[in-house]
Amino acid sequence: MAVKDRDRFSTATRLRLLGEQTAARVYRSQSRRQARRSRLTGRAALLALVVCSLVVALAYPMRQYVSQREDIADLKRRKQQAQERVEQLRDLKARWQDDAYAEQQIRQRLHYVKPGETGYTMIDPGEARQSRAEQKTAPRPWYINLWHAVDTSDAARH
């Protein structure tokens, strides 16, 4: 019995017992998790199915709602711009009803002068100094270009 008692208190025996107890705990916790998983898996699948069906059912109406709200906002903005343009045109029409404004515009735009007045046209000196290369025109007169084109086409035939 002394050998049996001594074996019972040995380190190897204690470690073996401790390992068996730990293995039993791990096995029990795994079996509990598996039991829980099997119950939650069906519920989770059903919940996921319900959520997905709600998302699918509501996606198109929500997209249409957002699209229509954007269209309404765009139409309101365009309406406001059109109203502003109408107001500008009304102001312009009212100005043209005034004889002094009409006379001023005619003199300015059409270069009209009253009888007895002398009209002058000013040329911008900056534009007069531009070279032909800056104006992107040919460096020689147009009739020389025309004659050169005739000669070139005639030479291509022969």
PDB file of C-alpha atoms in Angstrom:
ATOM      1  CA  MET A   1       0.000   0.000   0.000  1.00  0.00           C
ATOM      2  CA  ALA A   2       2.891   2.322   0.591  1.00  0.00           C
ATOM      3  CA  VAL A   3       3.850   2.024  -3.066  1.00  0.00           C
ATOM      4  CA  LYS A   4       0.264   2.711  -4.068  1.00  0.00           C
ATOM      5  CA  ASP A   5       0.056   5.813  -1.829  1.00  0.00           C
ATOM      6  CA  ARG A   6       3.388   7.021  -2.981  1.00  0.00           C
ATOM      7  CA  ASP A   7       2.286   6.553  -6.632  1.00  0.00           C
ATOM      8  CA  ARG A   8      -0.883   8.491  -5.887  1.00  0.00           C
ATOM      9  CA  PHE A   9       1.078  11.547  -4.757  1.00  0.00           C
ATOM     10  CA  SER A  10       3.756  11.434  -7.436  1.00  0.00           C
ATOM     11  CA  THR A  11       4.204  14.301  -9.835  1.00  0.00           C
ATOM     12  CA  ALA A  12       3.587  12.183 -12.912  1.00  0.00           C
ATOM     13  CA  THR A  13       0.308  10.951 -11.508  1.00  0.00           C
ATOM     14  CA  ARG A  14      -0.763  14.454 -10.572  1.00  0.00           C
ATOM     15  CA  LEU A  15       0.075  15.762 -14.050  1.00  0.00           C
ATOM     16  CA  ARG A  16      -1.803  12.898 -15.676  1.00  0.00           C
ATOM     17  CA  LEU A  17      -4.884  13.554 -13.541  1.00  0.00           C
ATOM     18  CA  LEU A  18      -4.665  17.274 -14.197  1.00  0.00           C
ATOM     19  CA  GLY A  19      -4.424  16.623 -17.957  1.00  0.00           C
ATOM     20  CA  GLU A  20      -7.442  14.310 -17.858  1.00  0.00           C
ATOM     21  CA  GLN A  21      -9.486  16.906 -15.949  1.00  0.00           C
ATOM     22  CA  THR A  22      -8.481  19.635 -18.374  1.00  0.00           C
ATOM     23  CA  ALA A  23      -9.331  17.437 -21.354  1.00  0.00           C
ATOM     24  CA  ALA A  24     -12.727  16.690 -19.832  1.00  0.00           C
ATOM     25  CA  ARG A  25     -13.401  20.418 -19.337  1.00  0.00           C
ATOM     26  CA  VAL A  26     -12.384  21.209 -22.917  1.00  0.00           C
ATOM     27  CA  TYR A  27     -14.548  18.395 -24.239  1.00  0.00           C
ATOM     28  CA  ARG A  28     -17.530  19.610 -22.223  1.00  0.00           C
ATOM     29  CA  SER A  29     -17.089  23.229 -23.370  1.00  0.00           C
ATOM     30  CA  GLN A  30     -16.783  22.131 -27.007  1.00  0.00           C
ATOM     31  CA  SER A  31     -19.894  20.005 -26.795  1.00  0.00           C
ATOM     32  CA  ARG A  32     -21.772  22.977 -25.280  1.00  0.00           C
ATOM     33  CA  ARG A  33     -20.584  25.286 -28.067  1.00  0.00           C
ATOM     34  CA  GLN A  34     -21.585  22.781 -30.709  1.00  0.00           C
ATOM     35  CA  ALA A  35     -25.001  22.462 -29.119  1.00  0.00           C
ATOM     36  CA  ARG A  36     -25.382  26.234 -29.068  1.00  0.00           C
ATOM     37  CA  ARG A  37     -24.163  26.578 -32.631  1.00  0.00           C
ATOM     38  CA  SER A  38     -26.652  24.106 -33.936  1.00  0.00           C
ATOM     39  CA  ARG A  39     -29.505  26.040 -32.266  1.00  0.00           C
ATOM     40  CA  LEU A  40     -28.255  29.492 -33.319  1.00  0.00           C
ATOM     41  CA  THR A  41     -27.393  28.522 -36.876  1.00  0.00           C
ATOM     42  CA  GLY A  42     -31.017  28.011 -37.865  1.00  0.00           C
ATOM     43  CA  ARG A  43     -32.115  31.202 -36.169  1.00  0.00           C
ATOM     44  CA  ALA A  44     -29.247  33.171 -37.669  1.00  0.00           C
ATOM     45  CA  ALA A  45     -30.026  31.830 -41.136  1.00  0.00           C
ATOM     46  CA  LEU A  46     -33.674  32.775 -40.766  1.00  0.00           C
ATOM     47  CA  LEU A  47     -32.747  36.243 -39.494  1.00  0.00           C
ATOM     48  CA  ALA A  48     -30.298  36.714 -42.372  1.00  0.00           C
ATOM     49  CA  LEU A  49     -32.942  35.597 -44.853  1.00  0.00           C
ATOM     50  CA  VAL A  50     -35.489  38.069 -43.420  1.00  0.00           C
ATOM     51  CA  VAL A  51     -32.971  40.934 -43.453  1.00  0.00           C
ATOM     52  CA  CYS A  52     -31.895  40.155 -47.034  1.00  0.00           C
ATOM     53  CA  SER A  53     -35.485  39.953 -48.233  1.00  0.00           C
ATOM     54  CA  LEU A  54     -36.238  43.326 -46.592  1.00  0.00           C
ATOM     55  CA  VAL A  55     -33.180  44.890 -48.212  1.00  0.00           C
ATOM     56  CA  VAL A  56     -34.140  43.511 -51.619  1.00  0.00           C
ATOM     57  CA  ALA A  57     -37.770  44.550 -51.209  1.00  0.00           C
ATOM     58  CA  LEU A  58     -36.884  48.105 -50.145  1.00  0.00           C
ATOM     59  CA  ALA A  59     -33.875  48.749 -52.396  1.00  0.00           C
ATOM     60  CA  TYR A  60     -35.767  49.652 -55.583  1.00  0.00           C
ATOM     61  CA  PRO A  61     -38.367  51.927 -53.938  1.00  0.00           C
ATOM     62  CA  MET A  62     -35.632  53.724 -51.998  1.00  0.00           C
ATOM     63  CA  ARG A  63     -33.608  54.217 -55.169  1.00  0.00           C
ATOM     64  CA  GLN A  64     -36.666  55.604 -56.933  1.00  0.00           C
ATOM     65  CA  TYR A  65     -37.421  57.905 -53.997  1.00  0.00           C
ATOM     66  CA  VAL A  66     -33.893  59.322 -53.935  1.00  0.00           C
ATOM     67  CA  SER A  67     -33.869  59.714 -57.716  1.00  0.00           C
ATOM     68  CA  GLN A  68     -37.199  61.539 -57.697  1.00  0.00           C
ATOM     69  CA  ARG A  69     -36.057  63.851 -54.892  1.00  0.00           C
ATOM     70  CA  GLU A  70     -32.972  64.737 -56.965  1.00  0.00           C
ATOM     71  CA  ASP A  71     -35.167  65.395 -60.007  1.00  0.00           C
ATOM     72  CA  ILE A  72     -37.472  67.625 -57.960  1.00  0.00           C
ATOM     73  CA  ALA A  73     -34.529  69.604 -56.606  1.00  0.00           C
ATOM     74  CA  ASP A  74     -33.122  69.995 -60.144  1.00  0.00           C
ATOM     75  CA  LEU A  75     -36.486  71.179 -61.474  1.00  0.00           C
ATOM     76  CA  LYS A  76     -36.827  73.697 -58.638  1.00  0.00           C
ATOM     77  CA  ARG A  77     -33.363  75.041 -59.409  1.00  0.00           C
ATOM     78  CA  ARG A  78     -34.147  75.329 -63.126  1.00  0.00           C
ATOM     79  CA  LYS A  79     -37.463  77.032 -62.336  1.00  0.00           C
ATOM     80  CA  GLN A  80     -35.662  79.589 -60.168  1.00  0.00           C
ATOM     81  CA  GLN A  81     -33.140  80.254 -62.957  1.00  0.00           C
ATOM     82  CA  ALA A  82     -35.952  80.678 -65.478  1.00  0.00           C
ATOM     83  CA  GLN A  83     -37.737  83.142 -63.184  1.00  0.00           C
ATOM     84  CA  GLU A  84     -34.534  85.143 -62.785  1.00  0.00           C
ATOM     85  CA  ARG A  85     -34.060  85.178 -66.568  1.00  0.00           C
ATOM     86  CA  VAL A  86     -37.668  86.381 -67.064  1.00  0.00           C
ATOM     87  CA  GLU A  87     -37.034  89.212 -64.605  1.00  0.00           C
ATOM     88  CA  GLN A  88     -33.863  90.195 -66.486  1.00  0.00           C
ATOM     89  CA  LEU A  89     -35.729  90.217 -69.787  1.00  0.00           C
ATOM     90  CA  ARG A  90     -38.544  92.313 -68.301  1.00  0.00           C
ATOM     91  CA  ASP A  91     -35.989  94.840 -67.062  1.00  0.00           C
ATOM     92  CA  LEU A  92     -34.340  94.907 -70.477  1.00  0.00           C
ATOM     93  CA  LYS A  93     -37.699  95.392 -72.196  1.00  0.00           C
ATOM     94  CA  ALA A  94     -38.527  98.256 -69.848  1.00  0.00           C
ATOM     95  CA  ARG A  95     -35.168  99.887 -70.620  1.00  0.00           C
ATOM     96  CA  TRP A  96     -35.751  99.610 -74.370  1.00  0.00           C
ATOM     97  CA  GLN A  97     -39.100 101.374 -73.919  1.00  0.00           C
ATOM     98  CA  ASP A  98     -37.121 104.457 -72.862  1.00  0.00           C
ATOM     99  CA  ASP A  99     -36.210 106.562 -75.934  1.00  0.00           C
ATOM    100  CA  ALA A 100     -32.954 107.826 -74.417  1.00  0.00           C
ATOM    101  CA  TYR A 101     -31.688 104.269 -73.804  1.00  0.00           C
ATOM    102  CA  ALA A 102     -32.681 103.171 -77.313  1.00  0.00           C
ATOM    103  CA  GLU A 103     -30.895 106.151 -78.861  1.00  0.00           C
ATOM    104  CA  GLN A 104     -27.770 105.462 -76.799  1.00  0.00           C
ATOM    105  CA  GLN A 105     -27.692 101.808 -77.867  1.00  0.00           C
ATOM    106  CA  ILE A 106     -28.266 102.668 -81.543  1.00  0.00           C
ATOM    107  CA  ARG A 107     -25.418 105.208 -81.518  1.00  0.00           C
ATOM    108  CA  GLN A 108     -23.093 102.809 -79.702  1.00  0.00           C
ATOM    109  CA  ARG A 109     -23.820  99.577 -81.563  1.00  0.00           C
ATOM    110  CA  LEU A 110     -24.570 100.823 -85.090  1.00  0.00           C
ATOM    111  CA  HIS A 111     -22.284 103.880 -85.040  1.00  0.00           C
ATOM    112  CA  TYR A 112     -25.118 106.216 -86.011  1.00  0.00           C
ATOM    113  CA  VAL A 113     -24.609 109.974 -85.741  1.00  0.00           C
ATOM    114  CA  LYS A 114     -27.084 112.797 -85.810  1.00  0.00           C
ATOM    115  CA  PRO A 115     -27.128 115.180 -88.758  1.00  0.00           C
ATOM    116  CA  GLY A 116     -24.336 117.710 -88.426  1.00  0.00           C
ATOM    117  CA  GLU A 117     -22.190 115.457 -86.161  1.00  0.00           C
ATOM    118  CA  THR A 118     -18.926 113.863 -87.296  1.00  0.00           C
ATOM    119  CA  GLY A 119     -18.450 110.191 -86.494  1.00  0.00           C
ATOM    120  CA  TYR A 120     -15.045 108.735 -85.634  1.00  0.00           C
ATOM    121  CA  THR A 121     -13.992 105.108 -85.332  1.00  0.00           C
ATOM    122  CA  MET A 122     -11.013 104.317 -83.151  1.00  0.00           C
ATOM    123  CA  ILE A 123      -8.805 101.350 -83.954  1.00  0.00           C
ATOM    124  CA  ASP A 124      -7.137  99.562 -81.091  1.00  0.00           C
ATOM    125  CA  PRO A 125      -3.374 100.082 -81.525  1.00  0.00           C
ATOM    126  CA  GLY A 126      -2.609  96.690 -79.999  1.00  0.00           C
ATOM    127  CA  GLU A 127      -4.567  94.880 -82.704  1.00  0.00           C
ATOM    128  CA  ALA A 128      -2.973  96.930 -85.520  1.00  0.00           C
ATOM    129  CA  ARG A 129       0.536  95.814 -84.507  1.00  0.00           C
ATOM    130  CA  GLN A 130      -0.169  92.088 -84.701  1.00  0.00           C
ATOM    131  CA  SER A 131       1.802  90.367 -87.385  1.00  0.00           C
ATOM    132  CA  ARG A 132       0.262  88.064 -89.935  1.00  0.00           C
ATOM    133  CA  ALA A 133       1.774  85.054 -88.200  1.00  0.00           C
ATOM    134  CA  GLU A 134       0.038  86.026 -84.955  1.00  0.00           C
ATOM    135  CA  GLN A 135      -3.242  86.473 -86.826  1.00  0.00           C
ATOM    136  CA  LYS A 136      -2.725  82.991 -88.336  1.00  0.00           C
ATOM    137  CA  THR A 137      -3.113  84.218 -91.889  1.00  0.00           C
ATOM    138  CA  ALA A 138      -0.991  83.427 -94.908  1.00  0.00           C
ATOM    139  CA  PRO A 139       2.164  85.566 -95.248  1.00  0.00           C
ATOM    140  CA  ARG A 140       1.343  86.345 -98.899  1.00  0.00           C
ATOM    141  CA  PRO A 141      -1.802  87.709-100.584  1.00  0.00           C
ATOM    142  CA  TRP A 142      -4.716  85.405-101.267  1.00  0.00           C
ATOM    143  CA  TYR A 143      -4.433  85.539-105.057  1.00  0.00           C
ATOM    144  CA  ILE A 144      -0.857  84.242-104.912  1.00  0.00           C
ATOM    145  CA  ASN A 145      -2.045  81.366-102.723  1.00  0.00           C
ATOM    146  CA  LEU A 146      -4.808  80.631-105.212  1.00  0.00           C
ATOM    147  CA  TRP A 147      -2.413  80.634-108.159  1.00  0.00           C
ATOM    148  CA  HIS A 148       0.023  78.404-106.278  1.00  0.00           C
ATOM    149  CA  ALA A 149      -2.797  75.914-105.582  1.00  0.00           C
ATOM    150  CA  VAL A 150      -3.686  75.850-109.300  1.00  0.00           C
ATOM    151  CA  ASP A 151      -0.054  75.248-110.262  1.00  0.00           C
ATOM    152  CA  THR A 152       0.309  72.500-107.658  1.00  0.00           C
ATOM    153  CA  SER A 153      -2.805  70.678-108.806  1.00  0.00           C
ATOM    154  CA  ASP A 154      -1.728  70.989-112.440  1.00  0.00           C
ATOM    155  CA  ALA A 155       1.717  69.570-111.629  1.00  0.00           C
ATOM    156  CA  ALA A 156       0.133  66.600-109.856  1.00  0.00           C
ATOM    157  CA  ARG A 157      -1.740  65.594-113.045  1.00  0.00           C
ATOM    158  CA  HIS A 158       1.427  65.305-115.149  1.00  0.00           C
TER     159      HIS A 158
END
